[in-house]
CSV table of C-alpha atoms in Angstrom, one decimal:
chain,number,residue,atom,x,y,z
G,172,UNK,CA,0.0,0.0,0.0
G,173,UNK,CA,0.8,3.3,-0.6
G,174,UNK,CA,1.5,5.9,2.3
G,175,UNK,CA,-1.8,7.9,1.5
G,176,UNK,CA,-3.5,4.1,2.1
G,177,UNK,CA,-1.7,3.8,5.2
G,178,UNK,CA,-3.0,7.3,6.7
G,179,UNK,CA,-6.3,7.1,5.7
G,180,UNK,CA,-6.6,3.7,7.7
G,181,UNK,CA,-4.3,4.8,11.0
G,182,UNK,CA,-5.9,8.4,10.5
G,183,UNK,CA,-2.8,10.2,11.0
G,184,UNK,CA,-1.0,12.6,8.5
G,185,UNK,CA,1.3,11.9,6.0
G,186,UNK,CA,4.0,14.0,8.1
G,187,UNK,CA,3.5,12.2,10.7
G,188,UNK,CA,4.3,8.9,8.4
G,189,UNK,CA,7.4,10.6,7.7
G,190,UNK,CA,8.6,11.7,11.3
G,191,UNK,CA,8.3,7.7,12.5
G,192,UNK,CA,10.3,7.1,9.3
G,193,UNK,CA,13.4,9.9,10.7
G,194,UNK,CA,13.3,9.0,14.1
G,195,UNK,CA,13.4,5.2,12.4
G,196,UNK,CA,10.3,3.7,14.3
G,197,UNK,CA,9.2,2.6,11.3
G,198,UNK,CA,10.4,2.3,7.3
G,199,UNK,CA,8.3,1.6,4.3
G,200,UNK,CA,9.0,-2.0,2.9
G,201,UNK,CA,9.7,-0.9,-0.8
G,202,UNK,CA,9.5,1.6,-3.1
G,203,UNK,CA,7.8,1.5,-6.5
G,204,UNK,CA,9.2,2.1,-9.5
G,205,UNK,CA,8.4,5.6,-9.8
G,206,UNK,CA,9.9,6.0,-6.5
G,207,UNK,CA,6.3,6.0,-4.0
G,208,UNK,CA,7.2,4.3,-0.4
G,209,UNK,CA,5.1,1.1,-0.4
G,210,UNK,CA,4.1,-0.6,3.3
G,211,UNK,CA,2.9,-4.0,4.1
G,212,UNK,CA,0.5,-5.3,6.2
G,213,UNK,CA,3.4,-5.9,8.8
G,214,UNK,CA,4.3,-2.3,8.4
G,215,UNK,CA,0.6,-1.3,9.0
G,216,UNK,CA,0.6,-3.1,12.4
G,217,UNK,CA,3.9,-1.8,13.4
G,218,UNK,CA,2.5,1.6,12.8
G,219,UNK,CA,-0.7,0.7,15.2
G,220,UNK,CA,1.6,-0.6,17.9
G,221,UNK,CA,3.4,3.0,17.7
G,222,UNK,CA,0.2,4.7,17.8
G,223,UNK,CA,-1.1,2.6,20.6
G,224,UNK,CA,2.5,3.2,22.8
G,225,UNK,CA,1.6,6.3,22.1
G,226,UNK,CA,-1.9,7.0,23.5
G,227,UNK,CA,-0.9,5.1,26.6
G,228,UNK,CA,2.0,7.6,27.2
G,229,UNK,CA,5.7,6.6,26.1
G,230,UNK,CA,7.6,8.9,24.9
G,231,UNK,CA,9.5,7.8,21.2
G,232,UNK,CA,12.6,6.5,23.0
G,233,UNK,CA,10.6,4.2,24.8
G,234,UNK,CA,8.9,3.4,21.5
G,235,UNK,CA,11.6,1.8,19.9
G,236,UNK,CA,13.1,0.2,22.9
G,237,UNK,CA,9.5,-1.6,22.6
G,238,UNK,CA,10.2,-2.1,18.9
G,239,UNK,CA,13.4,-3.7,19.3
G,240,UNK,CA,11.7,-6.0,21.9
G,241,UNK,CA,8.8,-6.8,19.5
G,242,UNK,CA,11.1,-7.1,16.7
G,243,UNK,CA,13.0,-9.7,18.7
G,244,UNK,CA,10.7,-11.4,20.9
G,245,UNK,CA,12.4,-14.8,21.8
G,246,UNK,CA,15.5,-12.7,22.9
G,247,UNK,CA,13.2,-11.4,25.6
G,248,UNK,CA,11.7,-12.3,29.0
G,249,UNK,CA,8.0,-11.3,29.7
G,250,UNK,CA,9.7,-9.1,32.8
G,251,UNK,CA,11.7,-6.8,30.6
G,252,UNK,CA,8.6,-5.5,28.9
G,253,UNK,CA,6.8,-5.4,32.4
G,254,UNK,CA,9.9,-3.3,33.5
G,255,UNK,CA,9.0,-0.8,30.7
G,256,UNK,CA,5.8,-0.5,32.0
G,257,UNK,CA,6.5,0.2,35.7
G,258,UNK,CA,9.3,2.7,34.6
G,259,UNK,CA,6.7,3.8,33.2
G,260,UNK,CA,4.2,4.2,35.7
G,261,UNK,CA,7.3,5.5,38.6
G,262,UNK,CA,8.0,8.3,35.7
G,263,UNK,CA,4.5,9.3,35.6
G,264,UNK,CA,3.7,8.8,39.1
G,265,UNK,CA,6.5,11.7,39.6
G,266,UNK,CA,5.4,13.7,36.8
G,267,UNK,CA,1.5,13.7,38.8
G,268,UNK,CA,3.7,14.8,42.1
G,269,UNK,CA,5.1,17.4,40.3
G,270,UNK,CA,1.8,18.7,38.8
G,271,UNK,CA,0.2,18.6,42.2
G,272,UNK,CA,2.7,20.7,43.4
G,273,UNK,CA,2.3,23.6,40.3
G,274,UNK,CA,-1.4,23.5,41.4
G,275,UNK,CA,-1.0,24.3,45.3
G,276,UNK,CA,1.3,26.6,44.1
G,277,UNK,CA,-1.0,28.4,41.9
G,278,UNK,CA,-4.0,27.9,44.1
G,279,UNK,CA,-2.2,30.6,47.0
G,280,UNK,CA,-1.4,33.0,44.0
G,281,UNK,CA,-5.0,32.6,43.0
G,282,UNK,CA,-6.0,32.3,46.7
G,283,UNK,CA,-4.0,35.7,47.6
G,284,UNK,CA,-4.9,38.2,44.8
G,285,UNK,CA,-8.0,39.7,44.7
G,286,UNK,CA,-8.6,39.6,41.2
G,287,UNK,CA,-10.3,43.4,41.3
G,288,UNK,CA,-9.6,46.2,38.9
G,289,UNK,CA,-6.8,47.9,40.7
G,290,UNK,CA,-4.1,48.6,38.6
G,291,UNK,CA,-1.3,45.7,38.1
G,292,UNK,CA,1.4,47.4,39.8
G,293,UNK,CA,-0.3,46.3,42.8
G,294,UNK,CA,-1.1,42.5,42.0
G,295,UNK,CA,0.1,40.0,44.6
G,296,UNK,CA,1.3,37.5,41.5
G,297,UNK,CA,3.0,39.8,39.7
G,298,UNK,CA,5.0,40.7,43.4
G,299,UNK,CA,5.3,36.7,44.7
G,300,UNK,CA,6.9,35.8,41.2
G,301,UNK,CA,9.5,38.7,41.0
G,302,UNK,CA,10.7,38.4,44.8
G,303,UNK,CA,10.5,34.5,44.8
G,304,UNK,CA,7.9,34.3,47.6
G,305,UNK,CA,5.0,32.5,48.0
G,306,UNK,CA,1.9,35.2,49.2
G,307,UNK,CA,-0.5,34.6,51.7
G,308,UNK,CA,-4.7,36.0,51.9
G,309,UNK,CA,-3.9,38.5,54.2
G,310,UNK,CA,-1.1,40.3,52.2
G,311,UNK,CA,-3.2,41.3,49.5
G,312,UNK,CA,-6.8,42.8,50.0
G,313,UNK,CA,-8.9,44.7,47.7
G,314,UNK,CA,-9.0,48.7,48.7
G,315,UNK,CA,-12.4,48.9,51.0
G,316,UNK,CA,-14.3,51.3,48.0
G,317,UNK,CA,-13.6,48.3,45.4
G,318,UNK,CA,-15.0,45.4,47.9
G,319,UNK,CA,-18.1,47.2,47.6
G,320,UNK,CA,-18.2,47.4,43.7
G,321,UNK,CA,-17.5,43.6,43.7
């Protein structure tokens, strides 16, 4: 099949196609004689296990060191793929720590400003970002004559 044939049934772009062929997850079987990439069935499954790796979260390094399990299977225990998937899991599992830290850190910029119309020069982010501090409630109220507006 043709690599227009092989998007249409993956429903991924032509560039895409290309990108797995540079970063050499994947490589068309044969070319024509006018010089058009031609892929096998084989190649059209290799291209669904990428996109599957993919959706579940590894990254394209991760890809191929699947690959170059798949592609050599009786060379490999069962317990080096399932170590793939655990560093997997530990890399994420940090990655959600990480993200849950942003948010409680951006939940007291939120928490502190009051979000009124006074004018930016007074804005408890804009202050806890350039000095490096964290801001607390208290340190930043709206002006008494704007509480009432809101």
């Amino acid at each position: 099949m043709k690599i227009g044939e092989l998007v249409k049934r993956h429903g991924v772009s032509v560039d895409t196609i290309r990108f797995y062929e540079k970063q050499q997850l994947l490589s068309p079987s044969a070319r024509s004689d006018a010089g058009y990439r031609l892929y096998l069935e084989a190649d059209s499954q290799r291209l669904a296990f990428i996109l599957r790796a993919k959706s579940v979260g590894f990254s394209l390094q991760q890809i191929h060191e699947l690959l170059q399990i798949e592609d050599n299977k009786s060379q490999w225990q069962c317990s080096d793929v399932k170590d793939k998937v655990q560093q997997k899991i530990q890399e994420i599992s940090k990655q959600l720590a990480e993200l849950q830290q942003f948010k409680q850190a951006l939940q007291q910029l939120d928490d502190a400003c009051c979000g009124g119309s006074i004018s930016a020069t007074e804005c408890s982010i804009l202050t806890a970002l350039e000095q490096g501090s964290t801001v607390k409630p208290e340190q930043h109220k709206m002006p008494p004559q704007q509480q009432e507006q809101n």
